[in-house]
Amino acid sequence: MFTFLNRPQNTECVYNLIEQTVDERSRGPPIYRSKYSCMVRNQAYCNKTGCYKTMGVPKACLCPPQNYLKKNSRAPITIKPPAVPRIKLCNPPPCPDPCESQEGNNDCGQETQEESCEQQQPPCGPVCCVPKCRVPRICCNIMKPCVPNRCVGFEIIPRGCKNYIHSNVVKALRMPAKKPALRFVDHPKGHTQTWCDSGYPRKYVYKDEFGCVPAYVENIKEELRQDDLQAKYDMKFKERDIQQQIRPLDPTEHQALICGLKKNWEEKFAEYQSFSLLLDNVGKVKRKQAVEDELKRLEKDIQLLERHDHIFVSETCRSFYLA
C-alpha cells in the first residue's frame, strides 16, 4: 500500500502528479456564528476591565523623580479614640401661670405681646438645646465633664514623656545597700580569703539529708530486692511445674535405654579400632579425637544409668532426674 504524504506544492515529488479528489459529502454545514458575538465580547471586556474592582485604577498620577520619598516626610499616623463632644444641657422653659397672665392683661395689647415674646424666647440663648430625656442627671443645667485621660488615676507615664535619668537616680537612691562578703585574713601580710568558699563554715552539716542514706541508694536497694523476689517467685513456680510434669521411668524403658547406649558404644568402638596407627595429618587426629570424646560420653551415661534404679523423666525439659 502507498501512503500519501502532505507535502507543499512547490517541492518536487512524484505524488504531486496524482489528482486528489475531494469528497463533498465529508464536509459538514458551516459553523453557526451569532451576529451579536462581537458586541457581547466587547461588553464583557469592558465590564471586566473598566470597573477597576481588582487591580485599581490603571493610570495614577506618580510623583516626579525630583520629589522622591524621604524619611519622616509623611504625616505621622496616630490612632486616637474619638473625642466626646461637649454638649451643654439646660432645663425646658417654665410654663406660664394662667392666673398671672389674666392679671397682667391691659386694654392695649402691646404689653401682652412683649411678654409673650419674652416667654417664647429660651432662657439659655440660641446655643442651648432642650433635651427630651427625663433622667434628672442628664437634664440638669450643668456641663458634662470631659472624658478623663487613660493615664489619670493609674500613675502611668505617657509614652515619650518618661525621664530615664531621673528614674535611674530615684531607683539608685531607693536601692538597698550591698552587703559586703564575709572574708578573713590568713596571713600576717594581710592575705584575705572569702569565708563561704574557704570550706571553714559548716554548711553541709546543717542540711536535712545529712547523715541519711541518699535517695538513689535506697532506690537501687529497692530494685535489687524486687528483682530477688521476682527470681524466687519464678523459681518456685518453675519447680512446681517440673514436679507436676515429671514421671518415673519404667524398668523396661530403663533397660532399653541402657542397651541402646551400649550398642552405640560398640559401633563407635569399632570405628575407633578401624583407624590407622599412623596419624600423619591433622584430619586423622581430629577424627580420632572426636570418636574418643564420644566413647567417653557414652561410657559416662551407661555408668550413670546402671548406678541408679529410680529415674524420673521430664517431658518439657527432656532431661531425667535421679533418685
JSON list of N, CA and C in Angstrom, two decimals, residues 71-97:
[
{"chain": "A", "resi": 71, "resn": "LYS", "atom": "N", "xyz": [12.75, 60.37, 54.41]},
{"chain": "A", "resi": 71, "resn": "LYS", "atom": "CA", "xyz": [12.46, 59.95, 55.77]},
{"chain": "A", "resi": 71, "resn": "LYS", "atom": "C", "xyz": [11.67, 61.03, 56.50]},
{"chain": "A", "resi": 72, "resn": "ASN", "atom": "N", "xyz": [10.64, 60.60, 57.23]},
{"chain": "A", "resi": 72, "resn": "ASN", "atom": "CA", "xyz": [9.78, 61.49, 58.02]},
{"chain": "A", "resi": 72, "resn": "ASN", "atom": "C", "xyz": [9.11, 62.57, 57.17]},
{"chain": "A", "resi": 73, "resn": "SER", "atom": "N", "xyz": [8.91, 62.27, 55.90]},
{"chain": "A", "resi": 73, "resn": "SER", "atom": "CA", "xyz": [8.24, 63.24, 55.03]},
{"chain": "A", "resi": 73, "resn": "SER", "atom": "C", "xyz": [6.73, 63.14, 55.12]},
{"chain": "A", "resi": 74, "resn": "ARG", "atom": "N", "xyz": [6.22, 62.00, 55.50]},
{"chain": "A", "resi": 74, "resn": "ARG", "atom": "CA", "xyz": [4.79, 61.84, 55.63]},
{"chain": "A", "resi": 74, "resn": "ARG", "atom": "C", "xyz": [4.32, 62.30, 56.99]},
{"chain": "A", "resi": 75, "resn": "ALA", "atom": "N", "xyz": [3.05, 62.57, 57.10]},
{"chain": "A", "resi": 75, "resn": "ALA", "atom": "CA", "xyz": [2.46, 62.98, 58.37]},
{"chain": "A", "resi": 75, "resn": "ALA", "atom": "C", "xyz": [2.39, 61.78, 59.30]},
{"chain": "A", "resi": 76, "resn": "PRO", "atom": "N", "xyz": [2.67, 61.94, 60.58]},
{"chain": "A", "resi": 76, "resn": "PRO", "atom": "CA", "xyz": [2.61, 60.79, 61.50]},
{"chain": "A", "resi": 76, "resn": "PRO", "atom": "C", "xyz": [1.20, 60.26, 61.63]},
{"chain": "A", "resi": 77, "resn": "ILE", "atom": "N", "xyz": [1.10, 58.96, 61.68]},
{"chain": "A", "resi": 77, "resn": "ILE", "atom": "CA", "xyz": [-0.19, 58.29, 61.79]},
{"chain": "A", "resi": 77, "resn": "ILE", "atom": "C", "xyz": [-0.43, 57.98, 63.26]},
{"chain": "A", "resi": 78, "resn": "THR", "atom": "N", "xyz": [-1.45, 58.53, 63.84]},
{"chain": "A", "resi": 78, "resn": "THR", "atom": "CA", "xyz": [-1.79, 58.30, 65.24]},
{"chain": "A", "resi": 78, "resn": "THR", "atom": "C", "xyz": [-3.21, 57.78, 65.32]},
{"chain": "A", "resi": 79, "resn": "ILE", "atom": "N", "xyz": [-3.39, 56.83, 66.19]},
{"chain": "A", "resi": 79, "resn": "ILE", "atom": "CA", "xyz": [-4.71, 56.23, 66.41]},
{"chain": "A", "resi": 79, "resn": "ILE", "atom": "C", "xyz": [-5.21, 56.74, 67.75]},
{"chain": "A", "resi": 80, "resn": "LYS", "atom": "N", "xyz": [-6.19, 57.59, 67.73]},
{"chain": "A", "resi": 80, "resn": "LYS", "atom": "CA", "xyz": [-6.74, 58.17, 68.94]},
{"chain": "A", "resi": 80, "resn": "LYS", "atom": "C", "xyz": [-8.21, 57.81, 69.05]},
{"chain": "A", "resi": 81, "resn": "PRO", "atom": "N", "xyz": [-8.71, 57.69, 70.27]},
{"chain": "A", "resi": 81, "resn": "PRO", "atom": "CA", "xyz": [-10.15, 57.43, 70.42]},
{"chain": "A", "resi": 81, "resn": "PRO", "atom": "C", "xyz": [-10.95, 58.65, 69.99]},
{"chain": "A", "resi": 82, "resn": "PRO", "atom": "N", "xyz": [-12.15, 58.45, 69.51]},
{"chain": "A", "resi": 82, "resn": "PRO", "atom": "CA", "xyz": [-12.97, 59.59, 69.07]},
{"chain": "A", "resi": 82, "resn": "PRO", "atom": "C", "xyz": [-13.28, 60.52, 70.23]},
{"chain": "A", "resi": 83, "resn": "ALA", "atom": "N", "xyz": [-13.17, 61.81, 69.98]},
{"chain": "A", "resi": 83, "resn": "ALA", "atom": "CA", "xyz": [-13.42, 62.80, 71.02]},
{"chain": "A", "resi": 83, "resn": "ALA", "atom": "C", "xyz": [-14.90, 62.88, 71.35]},
{"chain": "A", "resi": 84, "resn": "VAL", "atom": "N", "xyz": [-15.18, 63.10, 72.62]},
{"chain": "A", "resi": 84, "resn": "VAL", "atom": "CA", "xyz": [-16.57, 63.22, 73.09]},
{"chain": "A", "resi": 84, "resn": "VAL", "atom": "C", "xyz": [-17.00, 64.67, 72.94]},
{"chain": "A", "resi": 85, "resn": "PRO", "atom": "N", "xyz": [-18.03, 64.97, 72.20]},
{"chain": "A", "resi": 85, "resn": "PRO", "atom": "CA", "xyz": [-18.45, 66.39, 72.04]},
{"chain": "A", "resi": 85, "resn": "PRO", "atom": "C", "xyz": [-19.00, 66.96, 73.35]},
{"chain": "A", "resi": 86, "resn": "ARG", "atom": "N", "xyz": [-18.71, 68.24, 73.55]},
{"chain": "A", "resi": 86, "resn": "ARG", "atom": "CA", "xyz": [-19.18, 68.93, 74.75]},
{"chain": "A", "resi": 86, "resn": "ARG", "atom": "C", "xyz": [-20.57, 69.51, 74.46]},
{"chain": "A", "resi": 87, "resn": "ILE", "atom": "N", "xyz": [-21.57, 69.00, 75.15]},
{"chain": "A", "resi": 87, "resn": "ILE", "atom": "CA", "xyz": [-22.95, 69.43, 74.94]},
{"chain": "A", "resi": 87, "resn": "ILE", "atom": "C", "xyz": [-23.45, 70.08, 76.23]},
{"chain": "A", "resi": 88, "resn": "LYS", "atom": "N", "xyz": [-23.92, 71.26, 76.11]},
{"chain": "A", "resi": 88, "resn": "LYS", "atom": "CA", "xyz": [-24.47, 71.97, 77.26]},
{"chain": "A", "resi": 88, "resn": "LYS", "atom": "C", "xyz": [-25.97, 71.77, 77.30]},
{"chain": "A", "resi": 89, "resn": "LEU", "atom": "N", "xyz": [-26.44, 71.18, 78.38]},
{"chain": "A", "resi": 89, "resn": "LEU", "atom": "CA", "xyz": [-27.86, 70.87, 78.54]},
{"chain": "A", "resi": 89, "resn": "LEU", "atom": "C", "xyz": [-28.50, 71.89, 79.48]},
{"chain": "A", "resi": 90, "resn": "CYS", "atom": "N", "xyz": [-29.73, 72.21, 79.25]},
{"chain": "A", "resi": 90, "resn": "CYS", "atom": "CA", "xyz": [-30.45, 73.17, 80.09]},
{"chain": "A", "resi": 90, "resn": "CYS", "atom": "C", "xyz": [-31.88, 72.67, 80.32]},
{"chain": "A", "resi": 91, "resn": "ASN", "atom": "N", "xyz": [-32.52, 73.26, 81.29]},
{"chain": "A", "resi": 91, "resn": "ASN", "atom": "CA", "xyz": [-33.89, 72.88, 81.62]},
{"chain": "A", "resi": 91, "resn": "ASN", "atom": "C", "xyz": [-34.87, 73.46, 80.60]},
{"chain": "A", "resi": 92, "resn": "PRO", "atom": "N", "xyz": [-36.01, 72.82, 80.38]},
{"chain": "A", "resi": 92, "resn": "PRO", "atom": "CA", "xyz": [-37.01, 73.39, 79.46]},
{"chain": "A", "resi": 92, "resn": "PRO", "atom": "C", "xyz": [-37.61, 74.67, 80.03]},
{"chain": "A", "resi": 93, "resn": "PRO", "atom": "N", "xyz": [-38.12, 75.55, 79.21]},
{"chain": "A", "resi": 93, "resn": "PRO", "atom": "CA", "xyz": [-38.71, 76.81, 79.72]},
{"chain": "A", "resi": 93, "resn": "PRO", "atom": "C", "xyz": [-39.95, 76.53, 80.56]},
{"chain": "A", "resi": 94, "resn": "PRO", "atom": "N", "xyz": [-40.12, 77.27, 81.65]},
{"chain": "A", "resi": 94, "resn": "PRO", "atom": "CA", "xyz": [-41.30, 77.03, 82.51]},
{"chain": "A", "resi": 94, "resn": "PRO", "atom": "C", "xyz": [-42.58, 77.45, 81.81]},
{"chain": "A", "resi": 95, "resn": "CYS", "atom": "N", "xyz": [-43.63, 76.73, 82.19]},
{"chain": "A", "resi": 95, "resn": "CYS", "atom": "CA", "xyz": [-44.94, 77.03, 81.60]},
{"chain": "A", "resi": 95, "resn": "CYS", "atom": "C", "xyz": [-45.52, 78.29, 82.26]},
{"chain": "A", "resi": 96, "resn": "PRO", "atom": "N", "xyz": [-46.16, 79.18, 81.53]},
{"chain": "A", "resi": 96, "resn": "PRO", "atom": "CA", "xyz": [-46.74, 80.41, 82.15]},
{"chain": "A", "resi": 96, "resn": "PRO", "atom": "C", "xyz": [-47.96, 80.09, 83.01]},
{"chain": "A", "resi": 97, "resn": "ASP", "atom": "N", "xyz": [-48.07, 80.84, 84.10]},
{"chain": "A", "resi": 97, "resn": "ASP", "atom": "CA", "xyz": [-49.19, 80.66, 85.03]},
{"chain": "A", "resi": 97, "resn": "ASP", "atom": "C", "xyz": [-50.42, 81.35, 84.45]}
]
